[in-house]
Amino acid sequence: MIYLDNAATTRLAPEVLEEMLPYFSENYGNPGSVCSMGTAAKRAVNGSRESIADSMGAEAGEIYFTAGGTEADNWALKAAALAHKGGHIITTRIEHHAVLRTCSYLEEKGFEVTWLDVDRYGMVRMEELEAAVRPDTILISVMFANNEIGTLEPIAEIGALAGKRGILFHTDAVQAYGQVPIRVRELGIDLMSVSAHKLNGPKGVGCLYVRNGLKLGPFVHGGGQERSRRAGTENVPGIVGFGAAARRAVRNMGARTARETALRDYLLERLLKEIPDCRLNGHPRLRLPGNVNVSFSGIVGESLLIMLDMKGICASSGAACTSGALEPSHVLLAIGLQEEEARGALRLTLSEENTKQELDIAVQEIKQCVLRLREMHI
Ligand SMILES: *Cc1c(COP(=O)(O)O)cnc(C)c1O
């Protein structure tokens, strides 16, 4: 199997699994217990908290563990909004559904939402963002990097604007964290969502960074875990794995992303050169190291995916299956693609484990499949 779907999830790194294993067996203490097994578990949880804080230039007390990126997004947006009786929220049309649907929910609850358009590369335009700010704007939420097309957003500029206007700034950094250096203070970020399974950590665990001094109500109510802001007995093995994955990601970030970038550019160049009517989606330079997103005219991405899967290649398309129907991606439509082009999209997301030989095979298979599909007109 050639795995080119690392934006969907990544392989748990063996050394991460190694660190987690004792917490599934002998080290089963509850971090809330005062006995020595409990305090050992608590130490492990707090060790991860420190590693994760270090990795983003935060303090340990600013990291709150959640059950993943979706929960962190829901918490950040709902709690930031509910601190007010009403008000105005600014986000973009290209957010992950965890942000989009949470903002729609808040809209139903009486908040006003501005959905910013993006340019043809998927980038927020600063003039439009500035023009959208109102006296009652309480929150700006813009993702760090897009999960479909890989475009990196102007986070430092948005953070500076939000800071100047006294507006809270949340960013969904699930795709960017571990792939690009992030310093929350320098970037003016107040709230940031991260998920472990996108950086070779386990699924079902993530965190929300909450800037010191920010009063954010809890999302999950109950016990006093996570300084009474996120109740529920801690996912100790998951949190230990998340910490290990964060240390690993920071340690090898430079070499790993340089390798991924070189592979990405090689793959993209070959696809564009060797397959007619193939176009790149997203920004040519300001994009995630491992992300390639292309559209092939005259085909349906889903058909291509199934054919590639039969050849042992795992990739992703630009469509989302909503309520049983195949909808073209909201991100591809937002960057101006016609429905037909959006349906013909293919996302290939790399890890440092991919080899040039794998990419050569993938290009060959994609080329053949695209030509076959075009002949068959499906
Ligand atoms: C994967 C992803 C999420 C969801 O994270 P989970 O941990 O799977 O809930 C949110 N935002 C982005 C940008 C993602 O890529």
Coordinates of C-alpha atoms and ligand atoms in Angstrom, one line a residue:
M1 CA 0.0 0.0 0.0
I2 CA 1.3 3.4 -0.9
Y3 CA -0.2 5.8 1.6
L4 CA -0.7 9.3 0.3
D5 CA -3.5 10.4 2.7
N6 CA -1.5 11.9 5.6
A7 CA -3.9 14.9 5.9
A8 CA -6.6 12.5 6.9
T9 CA -4.5 10.8 9.5
T10 CA -1.0 9.5 10.0
R11 CA 0.7 6.3 11.1
L12 CA 1.3 6.1 14.8
A13 CA 5.1 6.3 15.1
P14 CA 6.6 3.2 16.7
E15 CA 8.4 5.1 19.4
V16 CA 5.2 6.9 20.3
L17 CA 3.4 3.6 20.7
E18 CA 6.3 2.4 22.8
E19 CA 5.8 5.3 25.2
M20 CA 2.1 4.7 25.4
L21 CA 2.1 1.0 26.1
P22 CA 2.8 1.0 29.8
Y23 CA -0.2 3.3 30.3
F24 CA -2.5 0.7 28.8
S25 CA -1.2 -1.9 31.2
E26 CA 0.7 -1.6 34.5
N27 CA 0.5 2.2 34.8
Y28 CA -3.3 2.4 35.0
G29 CA -3.5 5.0 37.8
N30 CA -6.1 7.8 37.7
P31 CA -4.2 11.2 37.6
G32 CA -6.8 12.4 40.2
S33 CA -5.9 9.8 42.8
V34 CA -3.5 10.7 45.6
C35 CA -1.9 7.2 45.6
S36 CA 1.5 6.8 44.0
M37 CA 0.0 5.2 40.8
G38 CA -2.2 8.3 40.5
T39 CA 0.7 10.7 41.0
A40 CA 2.8 8.8 38.4
A41 CA -0.1 9.2 35.9
K42 CA -0.4 12.8 36.7
R43 CA 3.3 13.3 36.2
A44 CA 3.1 11.7 32.8
V45 CA 0.1 13.9 31.8
N46 CA 2.0 17.0 32.9
G47 CA 5.2 15.9 31.2
S48 CA 3.2 15.8 27.9
R49 CA 1.7 19.2 28.7
E50 CA 5.2 20.7 29.1
S51 CA 6.4 19.2 25.8
I52 CA 3.4 20.5 23.9
A53 CA 3.7 23.9 25.5
D54 CA 7.4 24.1 24.6
S55 CA 6.7 23.1 21.1
M56 CA 4.6 26.2 20.5
G57 CA 6.2 28.7 22.8
A58 CA 3.4 28.5 25.4
E59 CA 3.4 27.8 29.1
A60 CA 2.2 24.4 30.4
G61 CA -0.7 26.1 32.2
E62 CA -2.1 27.2 28.8
I63 CA -2.5 23.7 27.4
Y64 CA -5.9 21.9 28.0
F65 CA -6.2 18.4 26.7
T66 CA -9.3 17.5 24.7
A67 CA -10.6 14.5 22.7
G68 CA -9.1 15.9 19.5
G69 CA -9.2 18.8 17.1
T70 CA -13.0 18.8 16.6
E71 CA -13.6 19.2 20.3
A72 CA -11.0 21.9 20.6
D73 CA -12.6 23.9 17.8
N74 CA -16.1 23.4 19.3
W75 CA -14.9 24.5 22.7
A76 CA -12.9 27.5 21.6
L77 CA -15.8 28.9 19.4
K78 CA -18.7 28.1 21.6
A79 CA -17.1 29.3 24.9
A80 CA -15.6 32.4 23.3
A81 CA -19.1 33.3 21.9
L82 CA -21.1 32.4 25.0
A83 CA -19.0 34.8 27.1
H84 CA -21.1 37.4 25.4
K85 CA -24.9 37.8 25.0
G86 CA -24.5 38.2 21.3
G87 CA -22.1 39.6 18.8
H88 CA -20.3 39.2 15.6
I89 CA -17.9 36.4 14.5
I90 CA -15.6 36.5 11.5
T91 CA -14.5 33.2 9.9
T92 CA -13.8 32.0 6.4
R93 CA -15.5 29.8 3.8
I94 CA -12.7 27.3 3.7
E95 CA -12.6 26.2 7.4
H96 CA -12.8 22.6 8.4
H97 CA -16.4 21.5 9.2
A98 CA -15.5 21.5 12.9
V99 CA -15.3 25.3 12.6
L100 CA -17.9 25.9 9.8
R101 CA -20.7 23.9 11.5
T102 CA -19.9 25.3 14.9
C103 CA -20.2 28.8 13.5
S104 CA -23.5 27.9 11.8
Y105 CA -24.8 26.6 15.1
L106 CA -23.8 29.9 16.8
E107 CA -25.5 31.8 14.0
E108 CA -28.7 29.8 14.8
K109 CA -28.3 30.9 18.4
G110 CA -28.3 34.5 17.4
F111 CA -24.7 35.4 16.8
E112 CA -23.9 37.1 13.5
V113 CA -21.3 35.5 11.3
T114 CA -19.2 36.9 8.4
W115 CA -17.9 34.2 6.1
L116 CA -14.9 35.6 4.4
D117 CA -14.1 34.8 0.8
V118 CA -10.6 33.8 -0.1
D119 CA -8.5 34.5 -3.2
R120 CA -7.9 32.0 -5.9
Y121 CA -5.0 30.4 -3.9
G122 CA -7.2 30.0 -0.8
M123 CA -5.7 32.9 1.1
V124 CA -7.6 35.4 3.2
R125 CA -7.3 38.9 2.0
M126 CA -6.3 41.2 4.8
E127 CA -8.2 44.2 3.4
E128 CA -11.4 42.2 3.4
L129 CA -10.8 41.0 7.0
E130 CA -10.1 44.5 8.2
A131 CA -13.3 45.8 6.4
A132 CA -15.3 43.0 8.1
V133 CA -14.4 44.1 11.6
R134 CA -17.2 45.8 13.5
P135 CA -17.5 47.4 16.9
D136 CA -19.3 44.3 18.1
T137 CA -16.9 41.7 16.6
I138 CA -16.0 39.3 19.4
L139 CA -14.1 36.6 17.7
I140 CA -12.0 35.9 14.5
S141 CA -11.4 32.3 13.6
V142 CA -9.1 31.5 10.7
M143 CA -7.3 28.2 10.1
F144 CA -3.5 28.1 10.1
A145 CA -3.3 25.9 7.1
N146 CA -6.1 24.4 5.0
N147 CA -6.6 20.7 5.2
E148 CA -7.6 20.2 1.5
I149 CA -5.4 22.6 -0.5
G150 CA -2.6 23.2 2.1
T151 CA -2.6 27.0 1.8
L152 CA -1.0 28.7 4.7
E153 CA -2.9 31.7 6.0
P154 CA -1.4 35.1 7.0
I155 CA -1.7 34.2 10.7
A156 CA 0.8 36.8 12.1
E157 CA -1.0 39.6 10.3
I158 CA -4.4 38.4 11.5
G159 CA -3.1 38.1 15.0
A160 CA -1.7 41.6 14.9
L161 CA -5.0 43.0 13.6
A162 CA -7.0 41.1 16.2
G163 CA -4.7 42.3 19.0
K164 CA -4.9 45.9 17.9
R165 CA -8.7 45.8 17.8
G166 CA -9.0 43.8 21.1
I167 CA -10.7 40.9 19.4
L168 CA -10.1 37.2 20.3
F169 CA -8.2 35.2 17.7
H170 CA -8.7 31.5 17.3
T171 CA -6.9 29.4 14.8
D172 CA -7.4 25.7 13.9
A173 CA -3.8 24.6 13.6
V174 CA -4.6 20.9 13.3
Q175 CA -2.8 20.6 9.9
A176 CA 0.0 23.1 10.5
Y177 CA 1.2 22.0 13.9
G178 CA 4.2 19.8 13.5
Q179 CA 4.6 20.9 9.9
V180 CA 5.5 24.6 10.3
P181 CA 7.1 26.3 13.3
I182 CA 4.4 27.9 15.5
R183 CA 5.1 30.5 18.3
V184 CA 1.7 31.5 19.7
R185 CA 2.9 34.7 21.4
E186 CA 4.7 36.1 18.4
L187 CA 1.7 35.3 16.2
G188 CA -0.8 36.9 18.5
I189 CA -2.9 33.8 18.9
D190 CA -5.4 33.6 21.8
L191 CA -6.8 30.1 21.2
M192 CA -5.4 27.3 19.1
S193 CA -6.7 23.8 18.3
V194 CA -4.3 20.9 17.7
S195 CA -4.9 17.1 17.2
A196 CA -2.4 14.3 17.9
H197 CA -3.3 11.9 15.0
K198 CA -2.1 14.4 12.4
L199 CA 1.5 14.2 13.6
N200 CA 2.0 10.5 14.1
G201 CA 0.3 10.4 17.4
P202 CA -2.9 8.6 18.5
K203 CA -6.5 9.4 17.5
G204 CA -9.0 10.9 19.9
V205 CA -6.6 13.3 21.7
G206 CA -5.7 16.9 21.1
C207 CA -5.5 20.1 22.9
L208 CA -6.7 23.7 23.0
Y209 CA -4.1 26.4 23.8
V210 CA -5.8 29.1 25.9
R211 CA -3.7 32.2 26.4
N212 CA -3.0 33.1 30.0
G213 CA -5.5 35.5 31.5
L214 CA -8.2 34.6 28.9
K215 CA -11.5 33.8 30.7
L216 CA -12.9 30.8 28.8
G217 CA -15.7 28.8 30.3
P218 CA -15.7 25.0 30.2
F219 CA -17.1 23.0 27.4
V220 CA -17.4 19.6 29.2
H221 CA -18.8 20.1 32.7
G222 CA -18.1 17.7 35.5
G223 CA -15.1 17.0 37.7
G224 CA -12.1 19.2 38.3
Q225 CA -9.7 17.8 35.7
E226 CA -7.8 20.3 33.5
R227 CA -8.1 23.0 36.1
S228 CA -11.9 22.6 36.0
R229 CA -12.0 23.6 32.3
R230 CA -12.3 20.1 30.7
A231 CA -13.9 17.5 32.9
G232 CA -13.5 13.8 32.6
T233 CA -10.8 11.4 33.6
E234 CA -7.8 12.1 31.5
N235 CA -7.0 9.9 28.4
V236 CA -3.6 9.1 30.0
P237 CA -2.2 6.8 27.2
G238 CA -3.4 9.2 24.5
I239 CA -2.0 12.2 26.3
V240 CA 1.4 10.4 26.8
G241 CA 1.3 9.5 23.0
F242 CA 0.5 13.1 22.1
G243 CA 3.4 14.4 24.2
A244 CA 5.8 11.9 22.5
A245 CA 4.5 12.8 19.1
A246 CA 5.0 16.5 19.8
R247 CA 8.6 16.0 20.9
R248 CA 9.3 13.8 17.9
A249 CA 7.7 16.4 15.5
V250 CA 9.7 19.3 16.9
R251 CA 13.0 17.3 17.0
N252 CA 13.0 16.4 13.3
M253 CA 10.8 19.2 11.8
G254 CA 13.5 20.8 9.7
A255 CA 14.9 17.7 8.0
R256 CA 11.4 16.0 7.7
T257 CA 9.7 19.0 6.1
A258 CA 12.6 19.7 3.8
R259 CA 12.3 16.1 2.6
E260 CA 8.5 16.3 2.3
T261 CA 8.8 19.6 0.3
A262 CA 11.2 18.1 -2.1
L263 CA 9.0 15.0 -2.7
R264 CA 5.9 17.3 -3.0
D265 CA 7.5 19.4 -5.7
Y266 CA 8.8 16.4 -7.6
L267 CA 5.3 14.8 -7.5
L268 CA 3.6 18.0 -8.5
E269 CA 6.0 18.7 -11.3
R270 CA 5.5 15.3 -12.8
L271 CA 1.7 15.4 -12.6
L272 CA 1.5 18.8 -14.2
K273 CA 4.0 17.9 -16.9
E274 CA 2.8 14.4 -17.8
I275 CA -1.0 14.6 -17.5
P276 CA -2.9 16.9 -19.8
D277 CA -5.5 19.3 -18.3
C278 CA -4.2 19.0 -14.8
R279 CA -4.1 22.1 -12.6
L280 CA -2.7 22.8 -9.1
N281 CA -5.2 23.9 -6.4
G282 CA -3.9 26.1 -3.6
H283 CA -0.9 28.3 -3.4
P284 CA 2.2 27.4 -5.4
R285 CA 4.6 28.3 -2.5
L286 CA 2.8 29.1 0.7
R287 CA 1.5 25.6 1.3
L288 CA 2.0 22.7 3.7
P289 CA 5.2 20.7 2.9
G290 CA 3.4 17.5 2.1
N291 CA 0.3 18.7 0.3
V292 CA -0.4 18.2 -3.4
N293 CA -4.0 19.0 -4.6
V294 CA -4.7 18.9 -8.3
S295 CA -7.8 18.8 -10.5
F296 CA -8.1 16.8 -13.7
S297 CA -10.7 18.0 -16.1
G298 CA -13.3 15.5 -17.4
I299 CA -13.2 13.0 -14.6
V300 CA -14.8 12.3 -11.3
G301 CA -12.4 12.2 -8.4
E302 CA -14.3 9.4 -6.6
S303 CA -13.9 7.1 -9.6
L304 CA -10.2 7.9 -9.7
L305 CA -9.9 7.1 -6.0
I306 CA -11.5 3.7 -6.3
M307 CA -9.3 2.8 -9.2
L308 CA -6.2 4.0 -7.3
D309 CA -7.2 2.0 -4.2
M310 CA -7.4 -1.1 -6.3
K311 CA -3.8 -0.4 -7.4
G312 CA -2.8 -0.1 -3.7
I313 CA -2.7 3.7 -3.6
C314 CA -4.5 5.5 -0.8
A315 CA -5.4 9.1 -1.6
S316 CA -8.3 11.5 -1.1
S317 CA -10.6 13.5 -3.4
G318 CA -12.0 16.9 -3.1
A319 CA -15.5 15.7 -2.2
A320 CA -17.2 15.2 1.1
C321 CA -20.0 12.7 1.5
T322 CA -22.7 14.7 3.1
S323 CA -26.0 13.0 3.8
G324 CA -25.3 10.3 1.3
A325 CA -24.7 12.7 -1.6
L326 CA -21.3 13.5 -3.0
E327 CA -20.9 17.3 -2.7
P328 CA -18.1 19.1 -4.4
S329 CA -15.6 20.5 -1.8
H330 CA -16.6 23.8 -0.3
V331 CA -12.9 24.8 -0.3
L332 CA -12.5 24.2 -4.0
L333 CA -15.7 26.1 -4.8
A334 CA -14.5 28.9 -2.6
I335 CA -11.2 29.3 -4.6
G336 CA -13.3 29.7 -7.7
L337 CA -13.4 26.2 -9.3
Q338 CA -16.4 25.2 -11.3
E339 CA -18.3 22.2 -9.9
E340 CA -16.9 20.0 -12.7
E341 CA -13.3 20.9 -11.8
A342 CA -14.0 20.6 -8.1
R343 CA -15.3 17.1 -8.7
G344 CA -12.1 16.1 -10.5
A345 CA -9.8 16.9 -7.6
L346 CA -7.2 14.6 -6.1
R347 CA -5.4 15.3 -2.8
L348 CA -2.1 13.5 -2.2
T349 CA -0.6 14.2 1.2
L350 CA 2.9 12.9 2.0
S351 CA 4.8 11.9 5.0
E352 CA 8.6 11.7 5.4
E353 CA 8.2 7.9 5.0
N354 CA 7.2 8.2 1.3
T355 CA 9.9 7.5 -1.2
K356 CA 10.6 8.8 -4.7
Q357 CA 10.0 5.2 -6.0
E358 CA 6.5 5.2 -4.5
L359 CA 5.8 8.5 -6.1
D360 CA 7.0 7.2 -9.5
I361 CA 4.5 4.3 -9.2
A362 CA 1.8 6.7 -8.1
V363 CA 2.3 9.1 -11.0
Q364 CA 2.3 6.1 -13.5
E365 CA -1.0 4.8 -12.0
I366 CA -2.6 8.2 -11.8
K367 CA -1.7 8.9 -15.4
Q368 CA -3.2 5.6 -16.6
C369 CA -6.3 5.9 -14.5
V370 CA -7.0 9.5 -15.6
L371 CA -6.6 8.5 -19.3
R372 CA -8.9 5.5 -18.8
L373 CA -11.6 7.5 -17.1
R374 CA -11.5 10.2 -19.7
E375 CA -11.9 7.5 -22.4
M376 CA -14.9 6.1 -20.6
H377 CA -16.3 9.5 -19.8
I378 CA -17.0 8.6 -16.1
Ligands
LIG1 C1 -8.4 16.6 11.1 C2 -8.8 18.0 11.3 C3 -9.7 18.4 12.3 C4 -10.3 17.4 13.2 O1 -9.5 16.9 14.2 P1 -9.9 15.5 14.9 O2 -8.9 15.3 15.9 O3 -9.9 14.5 13.8 O4 -11.3 15.7 15.5 C5 -9.9 19.8 12.5 N1 -9.4 20.7 11.7 C6 -8.6 20.4 10.7 C7 -8.0 21.4 9.8 C8 -8.2 19.0 10.4 O5 -7.4 18.7 9.4

